[in-house]
Every structure is written in structure tokens, then in C-alpha cells.
Tab-separated table of C-alpha atoms and ligand atoms in Angstrom:
chain	number	residue	atom	x	y	z
Q	1	MET	CA	-9.835	-50.200	-34.020
Q	2	ALA	CA	-10.937	-46.565	-34.538
Q	3	GLU	CA	-9.019	-44.844	-37.338
Q	4	TYR	CA	-7.955	-41.199	-37.450
Q	5	ASP	CA	-5.694	-38.998	-39.553
Q	6	ALA	CA	-3.770	-37.890	-36.460
Q	7	ILE	CA	-3.561	-38.846	-32.809
Q	8	ILE	CA	-2.307	-36.116	-30.505
Q	9	LEU	CA	-0.961	-37.125	-27.092
Q	10	GLY	CA	-1.457	-34.435	-24.432
Q	11	ALA	CA	-4.399	-32.006	-24.203
Q	12	GLY	CA	-2.348	-29.122	-22.871
Q	13	ALA	CA	-1.688	-25.821	-24.597
Q	14	ALA	CA	0.135	-27.236	-27.623
Q	15	GLY	CA	-2.020	-30.356	-28.041
Q	16	LEU	CA	-5.341	-28.506	-27.841
Q	17	PHE	CA	-4.253	-25.847	-30.300
Q	18	CYS	CA	-2.740	-28.327	-32.755
Q	19	ALA	CA	-5.851	-30.515	-32.623
Q	20	ALA	CA	-8.158	-27.534	-33.252
Q	21	LEU	CA	-6.173	-26.216	-36.213
Q	22	ALA	CA	-5.637	-29.602	-37.862
Q	23	GLY	CA	-9.295	-30.530	-37.317
Q	24	GLN	CA	-10.521	-27.266	-38.801
Q	25	ARG	CA	-8.395	-27.969	-41.868
Q	26	GLY	CA	-10.073	-31.303	-42.468
Q	27	ALA	CA	-8.021	-33.811	-40.453
Q	28	ARG	CA	-9.830	-36.378	-38.303
Q	29	VAL	CA	-8.114	-35.882	-34.949
Q	30	LEU	CA	-8.088	-37.863	-31.710
Q	31	LEU	CA	-6.714	-35.945	-28.701
Q	32	LEU	CA	-5.767	-38.063	-25.669
Q	33	ASP	CA	-4.775	-37.110	-22.122
Q	34	HIS	CA	-4.432	-39.098	-18.917
Q	35	ALA	CA	-5.562	-36.180	-16.756
Q	36	ASP	CA	-9.254	-35.873	-15.922
Q	37	ALA	CA	-9.499	-32.450	-17.601
Q	38	PRO	CA	-7.627	-30.630	-20.380
Q	39	GLY	CA	-5.300	-27.629	-20.071
Q	40	LYS	CA	-4.513	-27.869	-16.356
Q	41	LYS	CA	-1.281	-25.865	-16.641
Q	42	ILE	CA	-3.066	-23.168	-18.606
Q	43	LEU	CA	-5.556	-22.851	-15.749
Q	44	ILE	CA	-2.847	-22.051	-13.208
Q	45	SER	CA	-0.706	-20.027	-15.601
Q	46	GLY	CA	-0.102	-16.374	-14.947
Q	47	GLY	CA	-1.490	-16.687	-11.432
Q	48	GLY	CA	-4.855	-17.845	-12.865
Q	49	ARG	CA	-5.034	-15.086	-15.494
Q	50	CYS	CA	-2.840	-16.810	-18.125
Q	51	ASN	CA	-0.017	-14.736	-19.555
Q	52	PHE	CA	-0.928	-16.128	-22.980
Q	53	THR	CA	1.720	-14.424	-25.117
Q	54	ASN	CA	4.391	-11.770	-25.195
Q	55	LEU	CA	4.469	-8.939	-27.722
Q	56	HIS	CA	8.282	-8.987	-27.705
Q	57	THR	CA	8.504	-12.596	-28.842
Q	58	ALA	CA	11.762	-13.120	-30.737
Q	59	PRO	CA	14.005	-16.154	-31.149
Q	60	ASP	CA	16.645	-14.740	-28.767
Q	61	ARG	CA	14.159	-15.103	-25.893
Q	62	PHE	CA	14.315	-18.887	-26.118
Q	63	LEU	CA	16.964	-21.370	-24.940
Q	64	SER	CA	17.777	-24.384	-27.094
Q	65	ALA	CA	20.836	-26.362	-28.144
Q	66	ASN	CA	20.007	-24.939	-31.590
Q	67	PRO	CA	19.090	-21.265	-31.144
Q	68	HIS	CA	17.887	-21.056	-34.772
Q	69	TYR	CA	15.374	-23.889	-34.528
Q	70	ALA	CA	12.384	-21.906	-33.219
Q	71	LYS	CA	12.708	-19.093	-35.789
Q	72	SER	CA	10.560	-20.590	-38.535
Q	73	ALA	CA	7.572	-21.580	-36.391
Q	74	LEU	CA	7.680	-18.339	-34.376
Q	75	SER	CA	7.719	-16.235	-37.536
Q	76	ARG	CA	4.736	-18.048	-39.027
Q	77	PHE	CA	2.526	-17.680	-35.961
Q	78	MET	CA	3.041	-14.425	-34.104
Q	79	PRO	CA	1.674	-13.021	-30.846
Q	80	HIS	CA	-0.851	-10.966	-32.852
Q	81	ASP	CA	-2.184	-14.089	-34.502
Q	82	PHE	CA	-3.036	-15.591	-31.123
Q	83	LEU	CA	-4.339	-12.254	-29.896
Q	84	GLY	CA	-6.682	-12.162	-32.911
Q	85	LEU	CA	-8.206	-15.441	-31.768
Q	86	VAL	CA	-8.499	-14.220	-28.175
Q	87	GLU	CA	-10.336	-11.119	-29.385
Q	88	ALA	CA	-12.562	-13.116	-31.739
Q	89	HIS	CA	-13.711	-15.009	-28.635
Q	90	GLY	CA	-14.461	-11.762	-26.838
Q	91	ILE	CA	-11.845	-12.344	-24.130
Q	92	ALA	CA	-10.788	-9.076	-22.512
Q	93	TRP	CA	-7.021	-8.723	-22.038
Q	94	HIS	CA	-4.394	-6.261	-20.888
Q	95	GLU	CA	-0.653	-5.749	-21.150
Q	96	LYS	CA	0.790	-6.031	-17.656
Q	97	THR	CA	4.436	-5.188	-18.192
Q	98	LEU	CA	7.292	-5.987	-20.588
Q	99	GLY	CA	4.902	-7.008	-23.391
Q	100	GLN	CA	3.162	-9.643	-21.243
Q	101	LEU	CA	-0.509	-10.127	-22.226
Q	102	PHE	CA	-2.934	-11.475	-19.623
Q	103	CYS	CA	-6.684	-12.196	-19.526
Q	104	ASP	CA	-8.548	-9.552	-17.569
Q	105	GLN	CA	-10.659	-12.255	-15.966
Q	106	SER	CA	-9.492	-15.850	-15.968
Q	107	ALA	CA	-7.278	-18.444	-17.619
Q	108	ARG	CA	-10.431	-20.551	-17.843
Q	109	GLN	CA	-11.423	-18.395	-20.796
Q	110	ILE	CA	-8.349	-19.539	-22.742
Q	111	VAL	CA	-9.124	-23.204	-22.069
Q	112	ALA	CA	-12.782	-22.635	-23.022
Q	113	MET	CA	-11.630	-20.925	-26.220
Q	114	LEU	CA	-9.334	-23.818	-27.138
Q	115	LEU	CA	-12.091	-26.342	-26.435
Q	116	ALA	CA	-14.533	-24.373	-28.598
Q	117	GLU	CA	-11.945	-24.328	-31.388
Q	118	CYS	CA	-11.478	-28.096	-30.996
Q	119	GLU	CA	-15.208	-28.601	-31.233
Q	120	LYS	CA	-15.275	-26.500	-34.401
Q	121	GLY	CA	-12.633	-28.833	-35.798
Q	122	GLY	CA	-14.597	-31.959	-34.842
Q	123	VAL	CA	-11.792	-33.122	-32.553
Q	124	ASP	CA	-12.448	-36.293	-30.591
Q	125	LEU	CA	-11.113	-35.357	-27.121
Q	126	ARG	CA	-10.688	-38.076	-24.523
Q	127	CYS	CA	-9.401	-37.212	-21.059
Q	128	GLY	CA	-8.732	-39.705	-18.277
Q	129	THR	CA	-7.185	-42.115	-20.778
Q	130	ALA	CA	-4.213	-44.246	-19.770
Q	131	LEU	CA	-2.185	-44.359	-22.970
Q	132	GLY	CA	-0.426	-47.670	-22.448
Q	133	GLU	CA	1.945	-48.828	-25.141
Q	134	VAL	CA	2.404	-46.888	-28.383
Q	135	ARG	CA	3.046	-49.238	-31.331
Q	136	HIS	CA	4.231	-48.377	-34.807
Q	137	ALA	CA	3.423	-50.862	-37.530
Q	138	ASP	CA	2.761	-50.643	-41.281
Q	139	GLY	CA	3.272	-46.886	-41.265
Q	140	ARG	CA	0.598	-46.361	-38.614
Q	141	PHE	CA	0.735	-45.491	-34.929
Q	142	HIS	CA	-1.452	-47.531	-32.577
Q	143	VAL	CA	-2.379	-46.274	-29.131
Q	144	ALA	CA	-5.295	-46.658	-26.705
Q	145	GLY	CA	-7.392	-48.662	-29.157
Q	146	ALA	CA	-6.989	-46.192	-32.036
Q	147	SER	CA	-4.657	-45.825	-34.978
Q	148	ALA	CA	-3.466	-43.050	-37.287
Q	149	ALA	CA	-0.750	-42.354	-39.825
Q	150	ARG	CA	0.382	-39.406	-37.713
Q	151	LEU	CA	1.232	-39.114	-34.027
Q	152	VAL	CA	1.940	-35.836	-32.237
Q	153	ILE	CA	3.866	-35.842	-28.960
Q	154	ALA	CA	2.450	-32.904	-26.974
Q	155	THR	CA	2.816	-34.251	-23.451
Q	156	GLY	CA	4.995	-31.385	-22.216
Q	157	GLY	CA	7.811	-31.742	-19.686
Q	158	PRO	CA	7.998	-33.157	-16.145
Q	159	SER	CA	7.696	-29.857	-14.266
Q	160	ILE	CA	4.928	-29.794	-11.613
Q	161	PRO	CA	4.181	-33.549	-11.554
Q	162	LYS	CA	1.233	-33.012	-9.227
Q	163	LEU	CA	-0.600	-31.516	-12.233
Q	164	GLY	CA	-0.124	-34.710	-14.225
Q	165	ALA	CA	3.204	-33.847	-15.854
Q	166	THR	CA	5.362	-36.833	-16.816
Q	167	GLY	CA	8.457	-37.613	-18.855
Q	168	LEU	CA	6.417	-39.588	-21.405
Q	169	ALA	CA	7.610	-37.361	-24.259
Q	170	TYR	CA	11.200	-38.441	-23.633
Q	171	ASP	CA	10.299	-42.146	-23.360
Q	172	LEU	CA	8.481	-41.932	-26.688
Q	173	ALA	CA	11.339	-39.981	-28.255
Q	174	ARG	CA	13.803	-42.689	-27.223
Q	175	GLN	CA	11.432	-45.409	-28.409
Q	176	PHE	CA	11.487	-43.826	-31.868
Q	177	GLY	CA	15.237	-43.144	-31.871
Q	178	LEU	CA	15.107	-39.370	-31.269
Q	179	LYS	CA	17.778	-37.860	-29.048
Q	180	VAL	CA	16.831	-36.073	-25.827
Q	181	VAL	CA	18.752	-33.063	-24.507
Q	182	GLN	CA	19.125	-33.606	-20.728
Q	183	PRO	CA	15.931	-32.126	-19.196
Q	184	ARG	CA	16.418	-29.776	-16.239
Q	185	PRO	CA	14.163	-27.541	-14.147
Q	186	ALA	CA	13.969	-23.947	-15.464
Q	187	LEU	CA	12.201	-20.770	-14.305
Q	188	VAL	CA	12.725	-22.221	-10.847
Q	189	PRO	CA	13.638	-20.767	-7.424
Q	190	LEU	CA	17.261	-21.333	-6.366
Q	191	THR	CA	18.329	-22.538	-2.935
Q	192	LEU	CA	21.090	-21.111	-0.726
Q	193	ALA	CA	23.370	-22.752	1.825
Q	194	GLY	CA	26.363	-21.838	3.986
Q	195	GLU	CA	26.883	-18.108	4.590
Q	196	ASP	CA	24.418	-17.252	1.807
Q	197	ALA	CA	21.701	-19.003	3.822
Q	198	LEU	CA	21.736	-16.055	6.247
Q	199	PHE	CA	19.725	-14.232	3.600
Q	200	THR	CA	16.851	-16.684	3.968
Q	201	GLU	CA	15.991	-14.846	7.191
Q	202	LEU	CA	14.822	-12.086	4.865
Q	203	SER	CA	12.057	-14.344	3.515
Q	204	GLY	CA	9.393	-12.152	1.900
Q	205	VAL	CA	11.707	-9.202	1.205
Q	206	SER	CA	12.037	-8.193	-2.444
Q	207	ALA	CA	14.022	-5.656	-4.441
Q	208	GLU	CA	14.254	-4.482	-8.019
Q	209	VAL	CA	17.667	-5.731	-9.126
Q	210	VAL	CA	19.721	-6.724	-12.099
Q	211	ALA	CA	20.455	-10.446	-11.823
Q	212	ARG	CA	23.181	-12.053	-13.912
Q	213	CYS	CA	24.196	-15.613	-14.621
Q	214	ASN	CA	26.772	-16.394	-17.267
Q	215	LYS	CA	25.773	-14.181	-20.214
Q	216	ALA	CA	22.149	-13.715	-19.121
Q	217	ARG	CA	21.113	-10.462	-17.472
Q	218	PHE	CA	17.613	-9.508	-16.295
Q	219	ARG	CA	16.286	-6.436	-14.560
Q	220	GLU	CA	13.224	-7.378	-12.536
Q	221	ALA	CA	12.263	-8.105	-8.936
Q	222	ALA	CA	14.221	-10.613	-6.835
Q	223	LEU	CA	12.612	-12.151	-3.763
Q	224	PHE	CA	14.231	-13.768	-0.739
Q	225	THR	CA	12.463	-16.951	0.354
Q	226	HIS	CA	12.868	-19.284	3.305
Q	227	ARG	CA	14.934	-21.546	1.024
Q	228	GLY	CA	16.827	-19.027	-1.059
Q	229	LEU	CA	16.078	-16.784	-4.016
Q	230	SER	CA	13.032	-16.369	-6.230
Q	231	GLY	CA	11.098	-13.601	-8.001
Q	232	PRO	CA	11.079	-12.916	-11.747
Q	233	ALA	CA	14.750	-11.858	-12.019
Q	234	ILE	CA	15.915	-15.064	-10.338
Q	235	LEU	CA	13.493	-17.326	-12.235
Q	236	GLN	CA	14.810	-15.834	-15.479
Q	237	VAL	CA	18.492	-16.416	-14.677
Q	238	SER	CA	17.743	-19.874	-13.246
Q	239	SER	CA	17.162	-21.113	-16.803
Q	240	TYR	CA	20.808	-20.268	-17.543
Q	241	TRP	CA	22.135	-21.555	-14.215
Q	242	GLN	CA	24.018	-24.817	-13.808
Q	243	ARG	CA	25.424	-26.271	-10.586
Q	244	GLY	CA	28.648	-24.444	-9.707
Q	245	ASP	CA	27.616	-21.160	-11.373
Q	246	GLU	CA	27.423	-17.973	-9.347
Q	247	ILE	CA	24.528	-15.509	-9.554
Q	248	GLY	CA	25.553	-11.845	-9.546
Q	249	ILE	CA	23.085	-9.259	-8.235
Q	250	ASP	CA	23.204	-5.514	-8.614
Q	251	PHE	CA	21.099	-4.324	-5.694
Q	252	LEU	CA	21.130	-0.689	-6.836
Q	253	PRO	CA	20.831	-0.719	-10.624
Q	254	ASP	CA	19.886	2.968	-10.770
Q	255	ALA	CA	22.722	4.243	-8.553
Q	256	ALA	CA	25.071	6.317	-10.700
Q	257	GLY	CA	28.724	7.358	-10.445
Q	258	GLU	CA	30.473	7.208	-7.085
Q	259	TRP	CA	27.184	7.451	-5.215
Q	260	LEU	CA	28.545	6.161	-1.916
Q	261	LEU	CA	31.412	8.661	-1.842
Q	262	ASP	CA	28.904	11.370	-2.771
Q	263	ALA	CA	26.746	10.254	0.180
Q	264	LYS	CA	29.776	10.378	2.497
Q	265	ARG	CA	30.517	13.947	1.449
Q	266	ALA	CA	26.914	15.104	1.636
Q	267	ARG	CA	26.002	13.259	4.868
Q	268	PRO	CA	29.137	12.159	6.780
Q	269	ARG	CA	27.102	11.325	9.924
Q	270	SER	CA	24.868	8.917	8.051
Q	271	SER	CA	25.508	5.162	7.922
Q	272	LEU	CA	25.676	2.701	5.054
Q	273	ALA	CA	22.521	0.952	6.317
Q	274	LYS	CA	20.671	4.280	6.367
Q	275	VAL	CA	21.748	5.205	2.839
Q	276	LEU	CA	20.855	1.749	1.506
Q	277	GLY	CA	17.546	1.881	3.365
Q	278	GLU	CA	16.514	4.843	1.212
Q	279	THR	CA	16.291	2.488	-1.788
Q	280	LEU	CA	16.088	-1.010	-0.328
Q	281	SER	CA	13.925	-2.457	2.410
Q	282	GLU	CA	15.358	-1.740	5.858
Q	283	ARG	CA	15.932	-5.407	6.685
Q	284	LEU	CA	17.843	-5.969	3.476
Q	285	ALA	CA	19.854	-2.764	3.979
Q	286	VAL	CA	20.870	-3.901	7.479
Q	287	ARG	CA	21.785	-7.425	6.341
Q	288	LEU	CA	23.913	-6.170	3.424
Q	289	THR	CA	25.659	-3.686	5.712
Q	290	GLU	CA	26.444	-6.430	8.244
Q	291	ARG	CA	27.857	-8.684	5.537
Q	292	ILE	CA	30.017	-5.863	4.173
Q	293	GLY	CA	31.105	-5.044	7.717
Q	294	LEU	CA	31.006	-1.251	7.445
Q	295	ILE	CA	29.189	-0.288	10.637
Q	296	GLY	CA	29.248	3.315	11.774
Q	297	GLU	CA	29.326	6.777	10.242
Q	298	LEU	CA	30.269	7.120	6.592
Q	299	GLY	CA	32.521	10.065	7.461
Q	300	ASN	CA	34.782	7.693	9.417
Q	301	MET	CA	35.235	5.309	6.507
Q	302	SER	CA	37.994	5.398	3.926
Q	303	ASP	CA	37.146	6.131	0.293
Q	304	LYS	CA	38.761	2.825	-0.591
Q	305	ALA	CA	36.430	0.881	1.708
Q	306	LEU	CA	33.406	2.701	0.339
Q	307	ARG	CA	34.454	2.097	-3.280
Q	308	SER	CA	34.851	-1.579	-2.517
Q	309	ALA	CA	31.430	-1.685	-0.785
Q	310	GLN	CA	29.847	0.000	-3.809
Q	311	ALA	CA	31.459	-2.535	-6.158
Q	312	ARG	CA	30.208	-5.398	-3.995
Q	313	LEU	CA	26.654	-4.048	-3.919
Q	314	ALA	CA	26.707	-3.792	-7.718
Q	315	ASP	CA	27.788	-7.414	-8.142
Q	316	TRP	CA	26.825	-9.349	-5.017
Q	317	ARG	CA	27.761	-12.979	-5.511
Q	318	PHE	CA	25.513	-15.844	-4.444
Q	319	MET	CA	26.503	-19.452	-4.990
Q	320	PRO	CA	23.213	-21.392	-5.079
Q	321	ASN	CA	23.584	-25.006	-3.960
Q	322	GLY	CA	20.628	-26.160	-6.047
Q	323	SER	CA	17.153	-25.334	-7.259
Q	324	GLU	CA	13.710	-26.251	-5.947
Q	325	GLY	CA	13.547	-28.817	-8.763
Q	326	PHE	CA	10.789	-30.045	-11.054
Q	327	ALA	CA	8.252	-29.789	-8.219
Q	328	LYS	CA	8.468	-25.979	-8.428
Q	329	ALA	CA	9.859	-25.348	-11.924
Q	330	GLU	CA	7.550	-23.416	-14.210
Q	331	VAL	CA	9.051	-25.159	-17.238
Q	332	THR	CA	11.528	-27.831	-18.238
Q	333	ALA	CA	14.593	-26.834	-20.240
Q	334	GLY	CA	16.029	-29.440	-22.595
Q	335	GLY	CA	13.825	-32.129	-24.109
Q	336	ILE	CA	13.438	-33.769	-27.501
Q	337	SER	CA	16.441	-32.714	-29.559
Q	338	THR	CA	15.675	-30.254	-32.330
Q	339	ALA	CA	18.436	-31.933	-34.351
Q	340	ASP	CA	15.995	-34.780	-35.003
Q	341	LEU	CA	13.006	-32.572	-35.919
Q	342	SER	CA	12.123	-30.384	-38.910
Q	343	SER	CA	11.916	-26.723	-37.897
Q	344	GLN	CA	9.264	-26.189	-40.612
Q	345	THR	CA	6.851	-28.955	-39.637
Q	346	MET	CA	8.005	-30.312	-36.231
Q	347	GLU	CA	8.066	-33.773	-37.861
Q	348	ALA	CA	10.796	-36.231	-36.914
Q	349	ARG	CA	13.405	-36.335	-39.664
Q	350	ARG	CA	13.649	-40.103	-39.701
Q	351	VAL	CA	10.157	-41.220	-38.598
Q	352	THR	CA	7.478	-40.206	-41.085
Q	353	GLY	CA	4.280	-39.059	-39.396
Q	354	LEU	CA	5.789	-38.502	-35.921
Q	355	TYR	CA	5.681	-34.911	-34.633
Q	356	ALA	CA	6.730	-33.216	-31.369
Q	357	ILE	CA	5.506	-29.794	-30.196
Q	358	GLY	CA	5.387	-27.519	-27.150
Q	359	GLU	CA	7.448	-27.930	-24.022
Q	360	ALA	CA	8.354	-31.529	-24.896
Q	361	VAL	CA	10.832	-30.086	-27.402
Q	362	ASP	CA	14.212	-28.575	-26.478
Q	363	VAL	CA	12.941	-24.995	-26.792
Q	364	THR	CA	12.413	-23.032	-23.559
Q	365	GLY	CA	11.182	-19.476	-23.339
Q	366	TRP	CA	11.863	-16.720	-20.874
Q	367	LEU	CA	9.304	-15.947	-18.202
Q	368	GLY	CA	6.478	-13.747	-19.477
Q	369	GLY	CA	4.247	-15.565	-21.972
Q	370	TYR	CA	7.023	-16.888	-24.191
Q	371	ASN	CA	6.449	-20.556	-23.366
Q	372	LEU	CA	2.797	-20.445	-24.307
Q	373	GLN	CA	3.666	-18.560	-27.493
Q	374	TRP	CA	6.048	-21.417	-28.355
Q	375	ALA	CA	3.257	-23.919	-27.626
Q	376	TRP	CA	0.900	-22.058	-30.020
Q	377	ALA	CA	3.523	-21.507	-32.733
Q	378	SER	CA	4.881	-25.064	-32.744
Q	379	ALA	CA	1.318	-26.452	-32.675
Q	380	HIS	CA	0.410	-24.252	-35.636
Q	381	ALA	CA	3.430	-25.437	-37.661
Q	382	ALA	CA	2.614	-29.104	-37.024
Q	383	ALA	CA	-1.135	-28.665	-37.641
Q	384	LEU	CA	-0.566	-27.075	-41.045
Q	385	ALA	CA	1.851	-29.834	-42.051
Q	386	ILE	CA	-0.555	-32.540	-40.880
Q	387	ALA	CA	-3.507	-30.983	-42.729
Q	388	GLU	CA	-1.423	-30.671	-45.883
Q	389	ALA	CA	-0.321	-34.301	-45.654
Q	390	VAL	CA	-3.927	-35.431	-45.120
Q	391	GLN	CA	-5.154	-33.409	-48.101
Q	392	ALA	CA	-2.332	-34.764	-50.254
Q	393	GLY	CA	-3.658	-38.235	-49.401
C	401	LIG	P1	1.323	-28.934	-21.069
C	401	LIG	O1	2.056	-29.280	-19.829
C	401	LIG	O2	0.474	-27.735	-21.088
C	401	LIG	O3	0.402	-30.153	-21.526
C	401	LIG	C1	0.849	-31.478	-21.518
C	401	LIG	C2	-0.356	-32.379	-21.395
C	401	LIG	O4	0.082	-33.732	-21.533
C	401	LIG	C3	-1.052	-32.277	-20.041
C	401	LIG	O5	-2.434	-32.067	-20.227
C	401	LIG	C4	-0.753	-33.611	-19.359
C	401	LIG	O6	-1.828	-34.069	-18.543
C	401	LIG	C5	-0.549	-34.525	-20.553
C	401	LIG	N1	0.308	-35.664	-20.231
C	401	LIG	C6	1.520	-35.636	-19.645
C	401	LIG	N2	1.975	-36.886	-19.478
C	401	LIG	C7	1.037	-37.715	-19.984
C	401	LIG	C8	0.939	-39.135	-20.065
C	401	LIG	N3	1.902	-39.925	-19.582
C	401	LIG	N4	-0.181	-39.660	-20.635
C	401	LIG	C9	-1.171	-38.845	-21.121
C	401	LIG	N5	-1.129	-37.507	-21.035
C	401	LIG	C10	-0.022	-36.939	-20.476
C	401	LIG	N6	3.794	-20.034	-19.678
C	401	LIG	C11	3.435	-18.848	-20.235
C	401	LIG	O7	3.756	-18.608	-21.397
C	401	LIG	N7	2.706	-17.956	-19.506
C	401	LIG	C12	2.330	-18.179	-18.224
C	401	LIG	O8	1.623	-17.372	-17.611
C	401	LIG	C13	2.762	-19.388	-17.607
C	401	LIG	N8	2.511	-19.628	-16.289
C	401	LIG	C14	2.861	-20.843	-15.747
C	401	LIG	C15	2.594	-21.077	-14.396
C	401	LIG	C16	2.919	-22.299	-13.833
C	401	LIG	C17	2.677	-22.532	-12.369
C	401	LIG	C18	3.488	-23.313	-14.648
C	401	LIG	C19	3.803	-24.674	-14.094
C	401	LIG	C20	3.785	-23.076	-15.975
C	401	LIG	C21	3.490	-21.827	-16.537
C	401	LIG	N9	3.794	-21.537	-17.864
C	401	LIG	C22	3.459	-20.324	-18.393
C	401	LIG	C23	4.410	-22.561	-18.735
C	401	LIG	C24	3.327	-23.154	-19.651
C	401	LIG	O9	2.213	-23.521	-18.861
C	401	LIG	C25	3.869	-24.387	-20.383
C	401	LIG	O10	5.075	-24.049	-21.026
C	401	LIG	C26	2.861	-24.864	-21.408
C	401	LIG	O11	1.670	-25.267	-20.750
C	401	LIG	C27	3.422	-26.024	-22.215
C	401	LIG	O12	2.407	-26.506	-23.064
C	401	LIG	P2	2.437	-28.030	-23.538
C	401	LIG	O13	1.154	-28.241	-24.244
C	401	LIG	O14	3.692	-28.323	-24.242
C	401	LIG	O15	2.449	-28.867	-22.195
């Protein structure tokens, strides 16, 4: 049986980075994946250009049962640290919006960079490997014909199964007695039914809105789809959404004061649809007007009715009946409970040598490069701890 210092399960963002860093610090690392190639989610990330980090990374941009858990790892490996590596590899990048950093050319460059770093660390990478059973005996982990004193769970979450995603991380967690916070689809389109479903006729129409769900509030684009709601603003609030919650949308976040009464006074012959159509797409303006039921000239409408229409447009309530699920979710919220892991090293508190990193853990970032930054930061924390343990003998 081949012997290593660490076996890492999952050659995605977190696994590749952890393997490279631990290998470069002297650990003999085996990196295993059942997919035929590494980093498949990285390749499709950011629409093929990989939004590899976010300059505004801060712990409050992550969801977790323990909001403090991610602080240590995030503070020890910052967006600029990853950017330094990207630049050292000559990868051109740009800031798109809201601190989101993308490759100018292709996400392939990030995967190539990670593979080059793995090679530098002498990592033994094996793709297309069915893992089979993981055994733990005499302080060593045995898997796929190899053994090591340390095992890193980096197999991500079950979102987008067609890319090879599975719930293996949770099975392993349970096998080793770690709790799992109920996994659920996040950064996912929401579906509409009943009267709300009328909006699906607007499929393809988008608007810059403020979307709210519970305490979360995001100003970005919302998009109507043939099944319901999507677009960045909706994906963001979806991570905070649970069945039975309403989504509130302000369709005119820049409209100030009593703008509808002002419009009535300035243009009494105009209609609500016309006024809305100056800011929103015409189809959306017409649909909102129909739903509100104020058809005709503004001058013929009472101030009370217009005030109530304005209030409704600032907090339009949708009651999603579900989400598009793991098949379409960009990430999985929930996962291996942080209560059972060290926030310094990502090692299980009660199983020496067992680590969990990346999306497998109950830490979920906002849309915009935060999830990859968590993958890098958690991988870095675990890699340093593993290298230290190896050096200590
Ligand atoms: P990741 O999923 O990357 O890797 C897990 C690895 O484990 C995979 O290689 C998989 O094959 C392997 N594996 C799973 N089950 C296994 C099993 N049973 N046996 C063996 N191997 C197994 N984030 C971001 O910050 N910026 C972005 O631009 C995007 N864009 C984006 C687009 C789309 C369409 C998706 C689906 C996701 C994103 N994300 C993103 C999210 C980001 O891709 C994700 O959070 C990270 O890839 C998570 O990294 P991990 O290494 O934890 O898991």
C-alpha cells in the first residue's frame, strides 16, 4: 500500500490549492478525484472567466451556523494573496464590478496555475479514481489503495451533479461522527406559482432592483425566467430564503420622495405604465400596472391610490413556491458543521488528522468570488497545519 503524509479527496478548487501548498511545504500528498479531469467547477465559474476572488471579502459576506468560524482562515489568506499568485503566473485580470476579479481570458488559466503549483509541490494527482470505502485504522486513513496519517475532505457540495458533484463529504462526516448542517441549494433561481406565475411571461426581462429576504438586502439585477426569478439580486437573496418566506422587491430603488404624485402633478394625462416605462422595460411596466389595477390617466387617480401604488412598487411581494434545486444551484449552503472543526486548522476536533475544507463545510459565500476565496483560504489554513504536523513528525 502506497504511503503518503496526506490524502486529499476532491481535486476541485480547495483540494488542488491545499495539495499544492502542503506539497510545497514538504508533505507527500496524494490528491484523488472520481472525475476524469480536475477543477471542473472552476472551468465553468464566472461564465468561463472565473470570478476567482472578491476584494471586499469579509466574514459578514458568508452564511454559516457560526458566523465567526470563517474569520481566522479568511484573515490569514486574503484576496491579495491569491491575486499575487495569479499575477506571478502572468494571468491578466480585471475588476468587473463590486470588487469581483475575473480572468481577462479564461478560467482554464486558473486550473493550469493550480496544476503547475501542484507539480511544484510534487503532488501525486489521480483523476478518474473511484474512492470506494475509506477506512481508519491505527491512526491512519486508508483509501483507494493508499494510506496516510491525514485525510482532507475537499469533495465540495452536491450542487450541479452533472459535473460530478456528490454528497460524499457528508457521508464521510457522518462516518467519522461529525455533524452535518442540513444542506440546501443556494445562489439558485426561485420558482413562482399561482398569481405570481403571471410574471413568468416576462421571461428574459430584467431590472435593477433591491431584493430583500428576511434581513438580507441586495441591489443588483433581477431577471424574470420562464420558471420564476433569477439574476444576481435573486441568487443572492435565495441563500437566505426558506420555504414560506416572501421576497420583497423594490422596482424603483432610485425613485425619491412622492415621485408618483409629482408625476401626476407634472403630467396628469400620462399613465402609470408610461411613467414606469421610463425606468423599467415596457413589458414589465405594463404587467406591474395591470397587477396594481390603475389603468388610465394619472390625473384621474386619487393621491391615496397613487401613494399605495408607490408603496407596492417599492416592496413588491413574491411568494416563491420553491427553487430550481441542486441541479441549478451555484453552491450548497449548510454542510459539515463548523462546531466539529477547528477554525484555525480545519481539523476535526475529535478525529486527529481529519480535515474538511471548501464548500463541503458549512460556510457559504455571497455571489461574486466569495466562494472561491473561501476555498483558497480554508485550503491554505489546512495546508499549513498539515505541513506543520508533518515537520513535527
Ligand atoms: P469543488 O466542487 O470545486 O470540487 C470538489 C471536487 O470533488 C470535484 O472535483 C469533484 O469531482 C470531486 N468529488 C465530488 N464527489 C466525489 C466523490 N464521490 N469521489 C471523488 N471525488 C469527488 N464561485 C466563485 O467564487 N466565483 C465564481 O465565478 C463561481 N462561479 C460558479 C459557477 C457555477 C456554474 C457553479 C456551479 C459554481 C460557481 N462558483 C463560483 C462556486 C465555486 O465553483 C465553488 O464554491 C467551489 O468550486 C468550491 O470548491 P471545492 O473545492 O470546495 O469544491
